[in-house]
Amino acid sequence: MNNLPNNKHTMTLTDDQTGESVKLPIIKGTIGPDVVDVRALYGSANIFTFDPGYGVTGSCVSELTYIDGDEGILLHRGYAIEELAEKSDFLEVAYLLLNGELPKSKEKDEFVNAITHHTMVHEQISTFFRGFRRDAHPMAILCGVTGALSAFYHDSTDIQDPHQRMIASRRLIAKMPTLAAMAYKYSIGQPFNYPKNHLNYAENFLQMCFSVPAEDYIPDPIISNAMDKILILHADHEQNASTSTVRLAGSSGANPFACIAAGIASLWGPAHGGANEAVLNMLQEIGDKSNISEYVKRARDKDDSFRLFGFGHRVYKNFDPRAKVMRQSCHDVLNKLGINDPLLELAMELEKIALNDQYFIDKKLYPNVDFYSGIILKAMGFPTSMFTVLFALARTVGWISQWKEMIEDPMFRIGRPRQLYNGPNMRKFTSISDRK
């Protein structure tokens, strides 16, 4: 797995000062840009590459996810995200990411059964929650409790044992909805709900979040289907900041629960996982449909600090392929719930303008997945503090699949980026009395 192909194609790097040259192999993937293999560069020329943010550096070989931002393509194991969202469900996509192929009927039944019967968490974890303040952010709780799982499930922390890796992977996928729902319930002062095995993955999560002991909870198929699609569309997204964090943490041999907690911590950063929350904050700032033209004008002004969140995408230069699916789900949910919410009406009006306004069209500022997912989650009744928690819930399967792939890679080694040192040269220590 992930063995690099033999390739005689090379690139020559020449030092213009000394005239010395180094030949570097060029490696081709299945699709996408070629990469220059610079691993021998330091040994050959005593020089490193410099790439802050690793924006043009391939850090690993992966068979999981492929993105072509210019063409608006997102593939999981070769399957288009639109097709997976339309024809599959989240646990089938989870199996695909973990195992490389879509499951046969018996394989899916076994996997779903295993996940379903791992959803409960150790009862002492309920006590662990009480150590957090009631006003603690749900992401702070989720990060802490996920990292603590290794103290409860230490029988699946040997990363060299394939069976333990499998058990840990399934435990994380199964228990993350339970932990996420517990974080939500704790933050609003309501009792925890146990999972119910007769419900599917999305239905179970929703009932753990929104059911109360005083009433029966009946899942709505349109709402649970929308939740399932949100999970699919956020399952994996190549080597982003949180995924790279999971891989880097895992490269040291850290247990999988600690690695996923590291991913959650990275995702919590507003530049990464807070995009759909930023959409809601932007809508609140706009305030009313009558103010849209003014704010669109401000967005066009380069000297104005106002930004339109939820339009365009850093990766997708054309359109976000996930947004097509999410748009339909968004309209289905709003029609089903019949919510009379000025903020949601404002969002739909802004979407209409963005799809028809020449400025948006020319700049390719189409509504992205964060625009629609934020609206859907608000309509479902989730507070904005839970948006990133839901992102982490969905992304756990991608993180654990990336972690598993890295551990099983024959090129596996601890991550150790280099640096360009720009501090003081060696200098002599002086006693405090001699310092001026």
XYZ file of C-alpha atoms in Angstrom:
436
model
C 0.000 0.000 0.000
C 1.153 3.522 -0.857
C 4.464 2.335 -2.338
C 5.836 5.031 -4.607
C 6.018 4.028 -8.285
C 9.373 3.730 -10.021
C 9.676 6.696 -12.328
C 12.672 7.771 -14.412
C 11.255 11.266 -14.891
C 13.433 13.769 -13.020
C 13.854 17.504 -12.481
C 17.253 19.155 -12.190
C 17.809 21.809 -9.537
C 20.850 23.993 -10.201
C 22.585 26.349 -7.767
C 23.269 29.452 -9.882
C 26.149 30.483 -7.578
C 28.128 27.260 -7.564
C 26.798 25.631 -10.716
C 26.190 22.392 -8.819
C 23.082 20.437 -9.843
C 20.900 17.841 -8.174
C 18.503 15.518 -9.979
C 15.220 15.040 -8.148
C 12.674 12.327 -9.013
C 9.214 13.401 -10.171
C 6.411 11.173 -8.923
C 3.025 10.844 -10.585
C -0.183 10.127 -8.700
C -3.340 8.602 -10.177
C -4.677 12.062 -10.979
C -3.645 15.581 -10.046
C -0.311 17.439 -10.202
C 2.998 15.576 -10.126
C 5.263 16.034 -7.113
C 9.020 16.543 -6.837
C 10.600 14.114 -4.367
C 12.975 16.290 -2.299
C 13.811 13.750 0.396
C 17.395 13.389 -0.802
C 17.922 17.121 -1.287
C 19.553 17.839 2.079
C 21.940 14.921 1.796
C 22.894 15.866 -1.780
C 23.046 19.645 -1.574
C 22.859 20.558 2.143
C 19.696 22.586 1.508
C 16.027 22.426 2.580
C 12.854 23.588 0.872
C 10.901 26.511 2.371
C 7.094 26.439 2.281
C 5.274 28.181 5.178
C 1.877 26.581 5.637
C 2.915 23.650 3.423
C 0.695 25.025 0.642
C 2.768 23.468 -2.152
C 4.202 20.522 -0.249
C 2.906 16.954 -0.379
C 3.258 15.591 3.156
C 2.081 12.046 2.481
C 0.800 9.554 -0.072
C -2.926 8.914 0.326
C -5.614 6.892 -1.424
C -8.525 8.447 0.468
C -9.596 11.790 -0.957
C -8.868 13.812 -4.093
C -9.794 17.464 -4.628
C -9.570 19.506 -7.812
C -10.512 22.979 -6.664
C -10.438 24.506 -10.149
C -12.940 21.996 -11.524
C -15.046 21.639 -8.364
C -14.284 17.935 -7.874
C -14.233 16.027 -4.582
C -13.691 12.263 -4.689
C -13.633 9.706 -1.872
C -11.796 6.566 -3.001
C -12.688 7.600 -6.571
C -16.408 8.205 -5.963
C -17.823 11.707 -6.559
C -19.150 13.315 -3.377
C -22.432 14.231 -5.108
C -23.084 10.592 -5.983
C -22.208 9.364 -2.507
C -24.498 11.940 -0.892
C -27.351 11.057 -3.226
C -27.105 7.255 -3.244
C -25.284 6.289 -0.047
C -25.480 6.947 3.693
C -22.915 8.093 6.235
C -21.942 4.695 7.622
C -21.473 3.306 4.107
C -19.173 6.249 3.331
C -17.381 5.615 6.637
C -16.798 1.997 5.614
C -15.551 3.151 2.209
C -13.041 5.572 3.728
C -11.799 3.035 6.260
C -11.580 0.018 3.978
C -11.110 1.304 0.435
C -14.207 -0.215 -1.163
C -17.955 0.114 -0.780
C -19.251 -2.708 1.421
C -21.171 -5.714 0.184
C -24.512 -6.327 1.886
C -23.162 -8.608 4.638
C -20.161 -6.343 5.210
C -22.377 -3.328 5.671
C -24.716 -5.172 8.019
C -21.766 -6.265 10.171
C -20.261 -2.757 10.201
C -23.540 -0.999 11.024
C -24.249 -3.548 13.751
C -20.800 -3.018 15.269
C -21.122 0.777 15.225
C -24.656 0.626 16.640
C -23.555 -1.554 19.556
C -20.552 0.620 20.401
C -22.513 3.876 20.794
C -22.799 3.722 24.582
C -19.938 5.182 26.618
C -18.551 4.068 29.945
C -20.918 5.223 32.697
C -18.106 6.950 34.582
C -17.751 9.345 31.651
C -21.038 10.921 32.818
C -19.275 11.763 36.066
C -16.287 13.077 34.119
C -18.578 15.642 32.446
C -19.487 17.155 35.807
C -15.944 18.443 36.166
C -16.661 21.061 33.475
C -18.346 24.367 34.206
C -21.910 24.559 32.949
C -20.985 27.468 30.667
C -18.044 25.601 29.108
C -17.977 25.675 25.312
C -19.131 22.310 23.862
C -15.909 22.083 21.823
C -13.832 22.434 25.002
C -15.815 19.582 26.524
C -15.606 17.391 23.422
C -11.855 17.906 23.092
C -11.233 17.026 26.733
C -13.530 13.999 26.887
C -12.260 12.550 23.588
C -8.691 12.722 24.802
C -9.747 11.014 28.036
C -11.226 8.004 26.196
C -7.831 6.306 26.267
C -8.190 6.125 30.055
C -11.452 4.225 29.646
C -10.631 2.078 26.596
C -6.943 1.271 27.063
C -7.534 -2.147 25.502
C -7.510 -0.512 22.048
C -4.491 1.787 22.212
C -1.795 -0.529 20.806
C -1.385 1.006 17.366
C 0.783 -1.908 16.166
C -2.093 -4.372 16.592
C -4.418 -4.317 13.530
C -7.326 -5.670 15.588
C -6.945 -2.929 18.218
C -6.702 -0.305 15.464
C -9.998 -1.597 14.060
C -11.700 -1.579 17.465
C -10.454 1.937 18.255
C -11.630 3.199 14.849
C -15.103 1.780 15.314
C -15.325 3.005 18.891
C -14.509 6.557 17.875
C -17.024 6.588 15.009
C -19.690 5.063 17.252
C -19.136 7.109 20.398
C -18.535 10.551 18.905
C -22.282 11.257 18.384
C -22.925 10.230 21.996
C -20.157 12.497 23.314
C -21.248 15.384 21.064
C -24.854 15.069 22.256
C -23.699 14.863 25.882
C -21.655 18.046 25.418
C -24.764 19.787 24.088
C -27.072 18.497 26.816
C -24.580 19.432 29.516
C -24.253 22.970 28.155
C -28.028 23.544 28.375
C -28.538 21.769 31.711
C -30.619 18.854 30.452
C -30.149 15.155 31.325
C -28.114 12.932 29.030
C -29.973 10.605 26.683
C -28.786 7.095 26.018
C -28.463 5.926 22.408
C -31.207 3.723 20.969
C -30.213 0.796 18.784
C -33.326 0.793 16.596
C -32.438 4.225 15.174
C -29.930 4.873 12.408
C -26.768 6.932 12.951
C -28.252 10.372 12.168
C -31.583 9.659 13.888
C -29.801 8.449 17.005
C -27.686 11.591 17.231
C -30.726 13.839 16.842
C -32.718 11.989 19.497
C -29.773 12.185 21.926
C -29.656 15.946 21.330
C -33.342 16.851 21.266
C -35.385 14.239 23.125
C -36.419 14.842 26.745
C -37.656 12.325 29.330
C -41.102 13.950 29.445
C -41.915 13.252 25.776
C -41.468 10.599 23.114
C -39.125 11.530 20.270
C -40.139 10.622 16.722
C -37.410 11.220 14.111
C -38.464 13.168 11.034
C -37.061 11.507 7.886
C -36.406 14.838 6.131
C -34.473 16.203 9.124
C -32.506 13.000 9.737
C -31.739 12.714 6.000
C -30.404 16.272 6.003
C -28.238 15.456 9.035
C -26.918 12.336 7.309
C -25.964 14.412 4.262
C -24.201 16.998 6.436
C -22.142 14.161 7.919
C -21.282 12.726 4.495
C -20.303 16.101 3.045
C -17.932 16.827 5.947
C -16.455 13.323 6.324
C -13.022 14.032 4.822
C -11.339 16.837 2.925
C -7.767 15.839 2.131
C -4.781 17.233 4.109
C -6.400 20.240 5.797
C -5.117 21.699 9.083
C -6.955 19.337 11.446
C -6.254 16.228 9.359
C -2.576 17.133 9.135
C -2.631 17.656 12.913
C -4.035 14.154 13.431
C -1.357 12.689 11.167
C 1.457 14.647 12.837
C 0.274 13.681 16.326
C -0.130 10.076 15.223
C 3.335 9.980 13.685
C 4.804 9.988 17.202
C 2.909 6.797 18.032
C 0.284 8.558 20.141
C -2.885 6.593 20.780
C -5.822 7.207 18.396
C -8.008 8.911 21.021
C -5.290 11.499 21.697
C -4.810 12.026 17.954
C -8.512 12.686 17.354
C -8.571 15.075 20.329
C -5.694 16.944 18.657
C -7.739 17.135 15.459
C -10.705 18.545 17.388
C -8.465 21.192 18.951
C -7.196 22.225 15.509
C -10.696 22.275 14.037
C -11.836 24.624 16.798
C -9.736 27.417 15.309
C -11.998 30.017 13.630
C -9.953 29.909 10.422
C -10.795 26.219 10.006
C -14.025 24.927 11.548
C -15.884 28.120 12.294
C -17.040 29.005 8.780
C -20.727 28.083 9.159
C -20.880 29.917 12.477
C -19.376 32.958 10.728
C -22.234 32.765 8.184
C -24.831 33.126 10.959
C -22.886 35.998 12.544
C -22.749 37.734 9.157
C -26.504 37.340 8.660
C -27.110 38.810 12.099
C -24.900 41.766 11.197
C -26.847 42.377 7.960
C -30.014 42.184 10.031
C -32.726 42.614 7.400
C -33.367 41.882 3.730
C -33.576 45.609 3.046
C -29.905 45.941 4.026
C -28.553 43.330 1.608
C -27.705 45.713 -1.237
C -25.731 47.914 1.149
C -23.677 44.981 2.434
C -23.087 43.584 -1.048
C -21.751 47.018 -1.986
C -19.463 46.908 1.049
C -18.247 43.430 0.067
C -17.210 44.816 -3.327
C -15.164 47.565 -1.674
C -11.602 46.358 -1.130
C -11.072 49.010 1.553
C -14.045 47.815 3.632
C -13.359 45.163 6.296
C -16.776 43.521 5.836
C -16.611 40.005 4.357
C -19.301 37.817 2.861
C -18.925 34.475 4.620
C -20.306 31.355 2.990
C -19.588 32.475 -0.589
C -16.721 31.111 -2.636
C -14.164 28.740 -1.121
C -10.426 28.782 -0.509
C -10.044 25.382 -2.188
C -12.834 25.419 -4.769
C -12.126 28.195 -7.269
C -15.198 27.406 -9.365
C -17.947 25.929 -7.191
C -18.141 23.750 -4.093
C -19.515 20.369 -5.244
C -20.926 19.746 -1.762
C -23.047 22.887 -1.957
C -25.300 21.436 -4.663
C -26.402 18.648 -2.340
C -26.620 20.888 0.701
C -28.727 23.482 -1.098
C -31.480 20.953 -1.791
C -31.377 19.684 1.790
C -31.545 23.241 3.068
C -34.692 24.014 1.117
C -36.244 20.660 2.090
C -35.653 21.342 5.791
C -36.953 24.905 5.684
C -40.062 23.831 3.753
C -40.686 20.955 6.156
C -40.291 22.982 9.328
C -42.096 26.034 7.964
C -39.975 28.241 10.187
C -40.852 31.919 10.273
C -37.397 33.236 11.100
C -36.287 36.597 9.667
C -32.661 35.432 9.697
C -33.429 32.387 7.562
C -35.566 34.464 5.207
C -32.635 36.861 4.916
C -30.339 33.936 4.064
C -32.630 32.741 1.266
C -32.831 36.241 -0.181
C -29.050 36.578 -0.081
C -28.720 33.202 -1.825
C -31.102 34.373 -4.565
C -29.086 37.543 -5.138
C -25.760 35.675 -5.133
C -26.934 33.217 -7.786
C -28.099 36.002 -10.103
C -25.906 39.036 -9.389
C -23.194 39.575 -12.019
C -20.589 40.512 -9.405
C -21.020 37.161 -7.634
C -21.080 35.293 -10.952
C -17.926 36.986 -12.286
C -16.040 36.378 -9.027
C -17.453 32.819 -8.778
C -18.731 33.605 -5.300
C -21.306 30.838 -5.215
C -22.843 29.779 -1.888
C -20.665 27.024 -0.405
C -21.410 24.113 1.919
C -20.875 26.267 5.028
C -23.568 28.726 3.938
C -26.199 26.020 3.726
C -25.087 23.857 6.641
C -25.200 26.808 9.029
C -28.767 27.608 7.962
C -29.843 23.954 8.293
C -28.330 23.559 11.750
C -29.981 26.743 12.982
C -33.318 25.564 11.583
C -32.893 22.249 13.402
C -32.435 24.101 16.676
C -28.679 23.860 17.226
C -26.962 26.911 18.767
C -23.925 28.238 16.914
C -21.653 26.891 19.678
C -22.540 23.378 18.462
C -21.740 23.947 14.782
C -18.050 23.028 15.061
C -18.926 20.071 17.311
C -21.070 18.703 14.473
C -18.184 19.290 12.065
C -15.916 17.269 14.394
C -18.499 14.497 14.601
C -18.581 14.169 10.820
C -14.828 14.565 10.329
C -13.927 11.893 12.900
C -14.297 9.186 10.257
C -11.927 11.048 7.933
C -9.413 11.639 10.715
C -9.410 8.016 11.841
C -9.160 6.787 8.237
C -6.186 9.090 7.604
C -4.583 7.959 10.884
C -5.091 4.294 9.999
C -3.665 4.810 6.498
C -0.591 6.524 7.946
C 0.067 3.766 10.497
C -0.167 1.111 7.756
C 2.041 3.042 5.311
C 5.456 1.362 4.794
C 6.995 4.872 4.636
C 5.572 5.703 8.099
C 7.919 7.857 10.164
C 7.626 10.573 12.783
C 6.869 14.035 11.414
C 9.733 16.502 11.743
C 9.419 19.702 9.675
C 12.589 21.757 9.294
C 12.999 25.497 9.709
C 14.835 28.494 8.343
C 16.579 29.858 11.429
C 16.756 33.655 11.534
C 17.740 34.305 15.163
C 21.051 35.413 16.741
C 24.261 33.595 15.903
C 26.220 31.878 18.680
C 27.173 34.387 21.366
C 28.947 34.332 24.703
C 26.999 34.266 27.974
C 27.619 37.266 30.264
C 26.852 37.493 33.969
C 23.981 39.719 35.021
C 26.334 42.325 36.508
C 28.058 42.785 33.121
C 24.888 43.221 31.068
C 24.166 46.757 29.884
